[in-house]
mmCIF file with all atom_site columns, C-alpha atoms and ligand atoms in Angstrom:
data_model
loop_
_atom_site.group_PDB
_atom_site.id
_atom_site.type_symbol
_atom_site.label_atom_id
_atom_site.label_alt_id
_atom_site.label_comp_id
_atom_site.label_asym_id
_atom_site.label_entity_id
_atom_site.label_seq_id
_atom_site.pdbx_PDB_ins_code
_atom_site.Cartn_x
_atom_site.Cartn_y
_atom_site.Cartn_z
_atom_site.occupancy
_atom_site.B_iso_or_equiv
_atom_site.pdbx_formal_charge
_atom_site.auth_seq_id
_atom_site.auth_comp_id
_atom_site.auth_asym_id
_atom_site.auth_atom_id
_atom_site.pdbx_PDB_model_num
ATOM   1   C  CA  . UNK A 1 1   ? 0.000   0.000  0.000   1.00 0.00 ? 1   UNK A CA  1
ATOM   2   C  CA  . UNK A 1 2   ? 2.707   2.517  1.039   1.00 0.00 ? 2   UNK A CA  1
ATOM   3   C  CA  . UNK A 1 3   ? 4.785   1.451  -1.941  1.00 0.00 ? 3   UNK A CA  1
ATOM   4   C  CA  . UNK A 1 4   ? 1.823   2.155  -4.233  1.00 0.00 ? 4   UNK A CA  1
ATOM   5   C  CA  . UNK A 1 5   ? 1.338   5.624  -2.781  1.00 0.00 ? 5   UNK A CA  1
ATOM   6   C  CA  . UNK A 1 6   ? 5.042   6.317  -3.141  1.00 0.00 ? 6   UNK A CA  1
ATOM   7   C  CA  . UNK A 1 7   ? 4.966   5.237  -6.776  1.00 0.00 ? 7   UNK A CA  1
ATOM   8   C  CA  . UNK A 1 8   ? 1.874   7.347  -7.450  1.00 0.00 ? 8   UNK A CA  1
ATOM   9   C  CA  . UNK A 1 9   ? 3.570   10.356 -5.883  1.00 0.00 ? 9   UNK A CA  1
ATOM   10  C  CA  . UNK A 1 10  ? 6.769   9.920  -7.860  1.00 0.00 ? 10  UNK A CA  1
ATOM   11  C  CA  . UNK A 1 11  ? 7.583   13.055 -9.834  1.00 0.00 ? 11  UNK A CA  1
ATOM   12  C  CA  . UNK A 1 12  ? 4.777   14.936 -8.166  1.00 0.00 ? 12  UNK A CA  1
ATOM   13  C  CA  . UNK A 1 13  ? 5.064   17.938 -5.924  1.00 0.00 ? 13  UNK A CA  1
ATOM   14  C  CA  . UNK A 1 14  ? 3.554   16.711 -2.649  1.00 0.00 ? 14  UNK A CA  1
ATOM   15  C  CA  . UNK A 1 15  ? 2.848   18.764 0.449   1.00 0.00 ? 15  UNK A CA  1
ATOM   16  C  CA  . UNK A 1 16  ? 4.280   22.034 1.653   1.00 0.00 ? 16  UNK A CA  1
ATOM   17  C  CA  . UNK A 1 17  ? 3.416   24.867 4.025   1.00 0.00 ? 17  UNK A CA  1
ATOM   18  C  CA  . UNK A 1 18  ? 1.006   26.389 1.498   1.00 0.00 ? 18  UNK A CA  1
ATOM   19  C  CA  . UNK A 1 19  ? -0.810  23.045 1.324   1.00 0.00 ? 19  UNK A CA  1
ATOM   20  C  CA  . UNK A 1 20  ? -1.196  22.998 5.117   1.00 0.00 ? 20  UNK A CA  1
ATOM   21  C  CA  . UNK A 1 21  ? -2.358  26.628 5.034   1.00 0.00 ? 21  UNK A CA  1
ATOM   22  C  CA  . UNK A 1 22  ? -4.909  25.985 2.299   1.00 0.00 ? 22  UNK A CA  1
ATOM   23  C  CA  . UNK A 1 23  ? -6.238  22.895 4.085   1.00 0.00 ? 23  UNK A CA  1
ATOM   24  C  CA  . UNK A 1 24  ? -6.688  24.949 7.258   1.00 0.00 ? 24  UNK A CA  1
ATOM   25  C  CA  . UNK A 1 25  ? -8.582  27.550 5.207   1.00 0.00 ? 25  UNK A CA  1
ATOM   26  C  CA  . UNK A 1 26  ? -10.682 24.749 3.709   1.00 0.00 ? 26  UNK A CA  1
ATOM   27  C  CA  . UNK A 1 27  ? -11.588 23.352 7.129   1.00 0.00 ? 27  UNK A CA  1
ATOM   28  C  CA  . UNK A 1 28  ? -12.464 26.808 8.479   1.00 0.00 ? 28  UNK A CA  1
ATOM   29  C  CA  . UNK A 1 29  ? -14.630 27.626 5.463   1.00 0.00 ? 29  UNK A CA  1
ATOM   30  C  CA  . UNK A 1 30  ? -16.333 24.226 5.558   1.00 0.00 ? 30  UNK A CA  1
ATOM   31  C  CA  . UNK A 1 31  ? -17.055 24.591 9.285   1.00 0.00 ? 31  UNK A CA  1
ATOM   32  C  CA  . UNK A 1 32  ? -18.494 28.096 8.835   1.00 0.00 ? 32  UNK A CA  1
ATOM   33  C  CA  . UNK A 1 33  ? -20.510 26.952 5.815   1.00 0.00 ? 33  UNK A CA  1
ATOM   34  C  CA  . UNK A 1 34  ? -21.965 24.081 7.837   1.00 0.00 ? 34  UNK A CA  1
ATOM   35  C  CA  . UNK A 1 35  ? -22.837 26.345 10.762  1.00 0.00 ? 35  UNK A CA  1
ATOM   36  C  CA  . UNK A 1 36  ? -24.416 29.074 8.661   1.00 0.00 ? 36  UNK A CA  1
ATOM   37  C  CA  . UNK A 1 37  ? -25.875 26.750 5.987   1.00 0.00 ? 37  UNK A CA  1
ATOM   38  C  CA  . UNK A 1 38  ? -24.498 29.234 3.487   1.00 0.00 ? 38  UNK A CA  1
ATOM   39  C  CA  . UNK A 1 39  ? -24.150 27.237 0.279   1.00 0.00 ? 39  UNK A CA  1
ATOM   40  C  CA  . UNK A 1 40  ? -21.756 29.468 -1.736  1.00 0.00 ? 40  UNK A CA  1
ATOM   41  C  CA  . UNK A 1 41  ? -19.256 29.232 1.104   1.00 0.00 ? 41  UNK A CA  1
ATOM   42  C  CA  . UNK A 1 42  ? -19.335 25.434 0.810   1.00 0.00 ? 42  UNK A CA  1
ATOM   43  C  CA  . UNK A 1 43  ? -18.476 25.696 -2.884  1.00 0.00 ? 43  UNK A CA  1
ATOM   44  C  CA  . UNK A 1 44  ? -15.607 28.037 -2.032  1.00 0.00 ? 44  UNK A CA  1
ATOM   45  C  CA  . UNK A 1 45  ? -14.388 25.575 0.610   1.00 0.00 ? 45  UNK A CA  1
ATOM   46  C  CA  . UNK A 1 46  ? -14.399 22.727 -1.932  1.00 0.00 ? 46  UNK A CA  1
ATOM   47  C  CA  . UNK A 1 47  ? -12.624 24.923 -4.473  1.00 0.00 ? 47  UNK A CA  1
ATOM   48  C  CA  . UNK A 1 48  ? -9.839  25.541 -1.937  1.00 0.00 ? 48  UNK A CA  1
ATOM   49  C  CA  . UNK A 1 49  ? -9.683  21.800 -1.224  1.00 0.00 ? 49  UNK A CA  1
ATOM   50  C  CA  . UNK A 1 50  ? -9.520  20.841 -4.911  1.00 0.00 ? 50  UNK A CA  1
ATOM   51  C  CA  . UNK A 1 51  ? -6.828  23.480 -5.465  1.00 0.00 ? 51  UNK A CA  1
ATOM   52  C  CA  . UNK A 1 52  ? -4.642  22.121 -2.641  1.00 0.00 ? 52  UNK A CA  1
ATOM   53  C  CA  . UNK A 1 53  ? -5.100  18.558 -3.982  1.00 0.00 ? 53  UNK A CA  1
ATOM   54  C  CA  . UNK A 1 54  ? -4.173  19.806 -7.441  1.00 0.00 ? 54  UNK A CA  1
ATOM   55  C  CA  . UNK A 1 55  ? -0.979  21.274 -6.004  1.00 0.00 ? 55  UNK A CA  1
ATOM   56  C  CA  . UNK A 1 56  ? -0.049  18.025 -4.212  1.00 0.00 ? 56  UNK A CA  1
ATOM   57  C  CA  . UNK A 1 57  ? -0.394  15.937 -7.387  1.00 0.00 ? 57  UNK A CA  1
ATOM   58  C  CA  . UNK A 1 58  ? 1.041   18.553 -9.691  1.00 0.00 ? 58  UNK A CA  1
ATOM   59  C  CA  . UNK A 1 59  ? 4.056   17.659 -11.821 1.00 0.00 ? 59  UNK A CA  1
ATOM   60  C  CA  . UNK A 1 60  ? 5.075   21.291 -12.276 1.00 0.00 ? 60  UNK A CA  1
ATOM   61  C  CA  . UNK A 1 61  ? 7.353   21.206 -9.248  1.00 0.00 ? 61  UNK A CA  1
ATOM   62  C  CA  . UNK A 1 62  ? 9.240   24.471 -9.803  1.00 0.00 ? 62  UNK A CA  1
ATOM   63  C  CA  . UNK A 1 63  ? 6.003   26.417 -10.247 1.00 0.00 ? 63  UNK A CA  1
ATOM   64  C  CA  . UNK A 1 64  ? 4.522   24.943 -7.042  1.00 0.00 ? 64  UNK A CA  1
ATOM   65  C  CA  . UNK A 1 65  ? 7.781   25.652 -5.223  1.00 0.00 ? 65  UNK A CA  1
ATOM   66  C  CA  . UNK A 1 66  ? 7.595   29.304 -6.287  1.00 0.00 ? 66  UNK A CA  1
ATOM   67  C  CA  . UNK A 1 67  ? 3.988   29.552 -5.077  1.00 0.00 ? 67  UNK A CA  1
ATOM   68  C  CA  . UNK A 1 68  ? 5.064   28.240 -1.703  1.00 0.00 ? 68  UNK A CA  1
ATOM   69  C  CA  . UNK A 1 69  ? 7.969   30.697 -1.510  1.00 0.00 ? 69  UNK A CA  1
ATOM   70  C  CA  . UNK A 1 70  ? 5.565   33.553 -2.238  1.00 0.00 ? 70  UNK A CA  1
ATOM   71  C  CA  . UNK A 1 71  ? 3.205   32.266 0.434   1.00 0.00 ? 71  UNK A CA  1
ATOM   72  C  CA  . UNK A 1 72  ? 6.050   32.027 2.968   1.00 0.00 ? 72  UNK A CA  1
ATOM   73  C  CA  . UNK A 1 73  ? 7.199   35.540 2.123   1.00 0.00 ? 73  UNK A CA  1
ATOM   74  C  CA  . UNK A 1 74  ? 3.817   36.930 3.191   1.00 0.00 ? 74  UNK A CA  1
ATOM   75  C  CA  . UNK A 1 75  ? 3.293   34.451 5.979   1.00 0.00 ? 75  UNK A CA  1
ATOM   76  C  CA  . UNK A 1 76  ? 6.603   35.382 7.642   1.00 0.00 ? 76  UNK A CA  1
ATOM   77  C  CA  . UNK A 1 77  ? 5.450   38.977 7.840   1.00 0.00 ? 77  UNK A CA  1
ATOM   78  C  CA  . UNK A 1 78  ? 2.445   38.086 10.007  1.00 0.00 ? 78  UNK A CA  1
ATOM   79  C  CA  . UNK A 1 79  ? 4.296   37.907 13.378  1.00 0.00 ? 79  UNK A CA  1
ATOM   80  C  CA  . UNK A 1 80  ? 6.059   41.218 12.656  1.00 0.00 ? 80  UNK A CA  1
ATOM   81  C  CA  . UNK A 1 81  ? 2.719   42.845 11.790  1.00 0.00 ? 81  UNK A CA  1
ATOM   82  C  CA  . UNK A 1 82  ? 1.235   41.687 15.098  1.00 0.00 ? 82  UNK A CA  1
ATOM   83  C  CA  . UNK A 1 83  ? 4.275   42.950 16.980  1.00 0.00 ? 83  UNK A CA  1
ATOM   84  C  CA  . UNK A 1 84  ? 3.915   46.453 15.493  1.00 0.00 ? 84  UNK A CA  1
ATOM   85  C  CA  . UNK A 1 85  ? 0.175   46.457 16.239  1.00 0.00 ? 85  UNK A CA  1
ATOM   86  C  CA  . UNK A 1 86  ? 0.789   45.392 19.815  1.00 0.00 ? 86  UNK A CA  1
ATOM   87  C  CA  . UNK A 1 87  ? 3.469   48.034 20.286  1.00 0.00 ? 87  UNK A CA  1
ATOM   88  C  CA  . UNK A 1 88  ? 1.306   50.868 18.998  1.00 0.00 ? 88  UNK A CA  1
ATOM   89  C  CA  . UNK A 1 89  ? -1.555  49.661 21.206  1.00 0.00 ? 89  UNK A CA  1
ATOM   90  C  CA  . UNK A 1 90  ? 0.748   49.671 24.199  1.00 0.00 ? 90  UNK A CA  1
ATOM   91  C  CA  . UNK A 1 91  ? 2.139   53.162 23.745  1.00 0.00 ? 91  UNK A CA  1
ATOM   92  C  CA  . UNK A 1 92  ? -0.766  54.961 22.105  1.00 0.00 ? 92  UNK A CA  1
ATOM   93  C  CA  . UNK A 1 93  ? -1.251  56.854 25.365  1.00 0.00 ? 93  UNK A CA  1
ATOM   94  C  CA  . UNK A 1 94  ? 2.241   58.347 25.199  1.00 0.00 ? 94  UNK A CA  1
ATOM   95  C  CA  . UNK A 1 95  ? 2.760   58.625 21.475  1.00 0.00 ? 95  UNK A CA  1
ATOM   96  C  CA  . UNK A 1 96  ? 0.877   59.501 18.367  1.00 0.00 ? 96  UNK A CA  1
ATOM   97  C  CA  . UNK A 1 97  ? 1.577   57.949 15.032  1.00 0.00 ? 97  UNK A CA  1
ATOM   98  C  CA  . UNK A 1 98  ? 1.686   59.910 11.833  1.00 0.00 ? 98  UNK A CA  1
ATOM   99  C  CA  . UNK A 1 99  ? 2.443   59.117 8.271   1.00 0.00 ? 99  UNK A CA  1
ATOM   100 C  CA  . UNK A 1 100 ? 4.828   61.406 6.441   1.00 0.00 ? 100 UNK A CA  1
ATOM   101 C  CA  . UNK A 1 101 ? 2.756   63.087 3.689   1.00 0.00 ? 101 UNK A CA  1
ATOM   102 C  CA  . UNK A 1 102 ? 5.714   62.926 1.338   1.00 0.00 ? 102 UNK A CA  1
ATOM   103 C  CA  . UNK A 1 103 ? 7.131   59.400 1.661   1.00 0.00 ? 103 UNK A CA  1
ATOM   104 C  CA  . UNK A 1 104 ? 4.453   57.707 3.902   1.00 0.00 ? 104 UNK A CA  1
ATOM   105 C  CA  . UNK A 1 105 ? 7.050   56.702 6.525   1.00 0.00 ? 105 UNK A CA  1
ATOM   106 C  CA  . UNK A 1 106 ? 5.447   55.984 9.888   1.00 0.00 ? 106 UNK A CA  1
ATOM   107 C  CA  . UNK A 1 107 ? 6.543   58.483 12.527  1.00 0.00 ? 107 UNK A CA  1
ATOM   108 C  CA  . UNK A 1 108 ? 6.086   58.399 16.283  1.00 0.00 ? 108 UNK A CA  1
ATOM   109 C  CA  . UNK A 1 109 ? 5.614   61.671 18.147  1.00 0.00 ? 109 UNK A CA  1
ATOM   110 C  CA  . UNK A 1 110 ? 5.085   62.280 21.893  1.00 0.00 ? 110 UNK A CA  1
ATOM   111 C  CA  . UNK A 1 111 ? 1.473   63.095 22.705  1.00 0.00 ? 111 UNK A CA  1
ATOM   112 C  CA  . UNK A 1 112 ? 0.113   66.273 24.188  1.00 0.00 ? 112 UNK A CA  1
ATOM   113 C  CA  . UNK A 1 113 ? 2.562   68.822 22.800  1.00 0.00 ? 113 UNK A CA  1
ATOM   114 C  CA  . UNK A 1 114 ? -0.025  70.846 20.893  1.00 0.00 ? 114 UNK A CA  1
ATOM   115 C  CA  . UNK A 1 115 ? 0.713   71.967 17.368  1.00 0.00 ? 115 UNK A CA  1
ATOM   116 C  CA  . UNK A 1 116 ? 4.172   70.849 16.363  1.00 0.00 ? 116 UNK A CA  1
ATOM   117 C  CA  . UNK A 1 117 ? 6.297   70.821 13.274  1.00 0.00 ? 117 UNK A CA  1
ATOM   118 C  CA  . UNK A 1 118 ? 7.502   67.339 12.519  1.00 0.00 ? 118 UNK A CA  1
ATOM   119 C  CA  . UNK A 1 119 ? 10.436  66.780 10.218  1.00 0.00 ? 119 UNK A CA  1
ATOM   120 C  CA  . UNK A 1 120 ? 10.470  63.421 8.516   1.00 0.00 ? 120 UNK A CA  1
ATOM   121 C  CA  . UNK A 1 121 ? 13.786  61.669 9.336   1.00 0.00 ? 121 UNK A CA  1
ATOM   122 C  CA  . UNK A 1 122 ? 13.795  59.934 5.968   1.00 0.00 ? 122 UNK A CA  1
ATOM   123 C  CA  . UNK A 1 123 ? 12.994  62.621 3.405   1.00 0.00 ? 123 UNK A CA  1
ATOM   124 C  CA  . UNK A 1 124 ? 13.497  65.700 5.652   1.00 0.00 ? 124 UNK A CA  1
ATOM   125 C  CA  . UNK A 1 125 ? 10.150  67.189 4.649   1.00 0.00 ? 125 UNK A CA  1
ATOM   126 C  CA  . UNK A 1 126 ? 8.551   69.176 7.522   1.00 0.00 ? 126 UNK A CA  1
ATOM   127 C  CA  . UNK A 1 127 ? 4.815   69.053 8.202   1.00 0.00 ? 127 UNK A CA  1
ATOM   128 C  CA  . UNK A 1 128 ? 2.584   70.358 10.974  1.00 0.00 ? 128 UNK A CA  1
ATOM   129 C  CA  . UNK A 1 129 ? 0.329   68.178 13.132  1.00 0.00 ? 129 UNK A CA  1
ATOM   130 C  CA  . UNK A 1 130 ? -1.446  68.453 16.440  1.00 0.00 ? 130 UNK A CA  1
ATOM   131 C  CA  . UNK A 1 131 ? -0.051  65.950 18.912  1.00 0.00 ? 131 UNK A CA  1
HETATM 132 ZN ZN1 . LIG B 2 .   ? 9.088   61.477 4.588   1.00 0.00 ? 201 LIG B ZN1 1
#
C-alpha cells in the first residue's frame, strides 16, 4: 500500500506549508458553511480543497515551489505585523503615530505637545500636526 502511494507520488510535488495553510482555510470555510448553511461558502471551501489537492499531485514542481515561496514571504510577515500592532496599542497613550505626507514613513511623536512641526527623518520634509 505505502509502496503504491510512493509510486503514485513519484515526480509529483507533494505537500508544503502552502498546502497545510490551504487545508486549514478549507476546514475553516467548511465549518463556517456548515454552521451558517451558506451554500456558496461550501463551494468556495471545496474549491480551496480541490486546489490544494491539485498542487499536491502537480508535476510542475518548480512552479509549485515558487507559489510556496511567495506564500512564505507573506506568511513570515504576520508575526512582525502583530508585533507592530501590539506596540502601537501599548504606547498609544504616550505617542501619536503619523504618516509622512511625502514618503508615507510611519513616525512616532510624543502626545500632548499641541501643534508641532515634525520633520520626517527619511525625506526631511517638515509638516505640521497636532499631537
Ligand atoms: Zn518622509
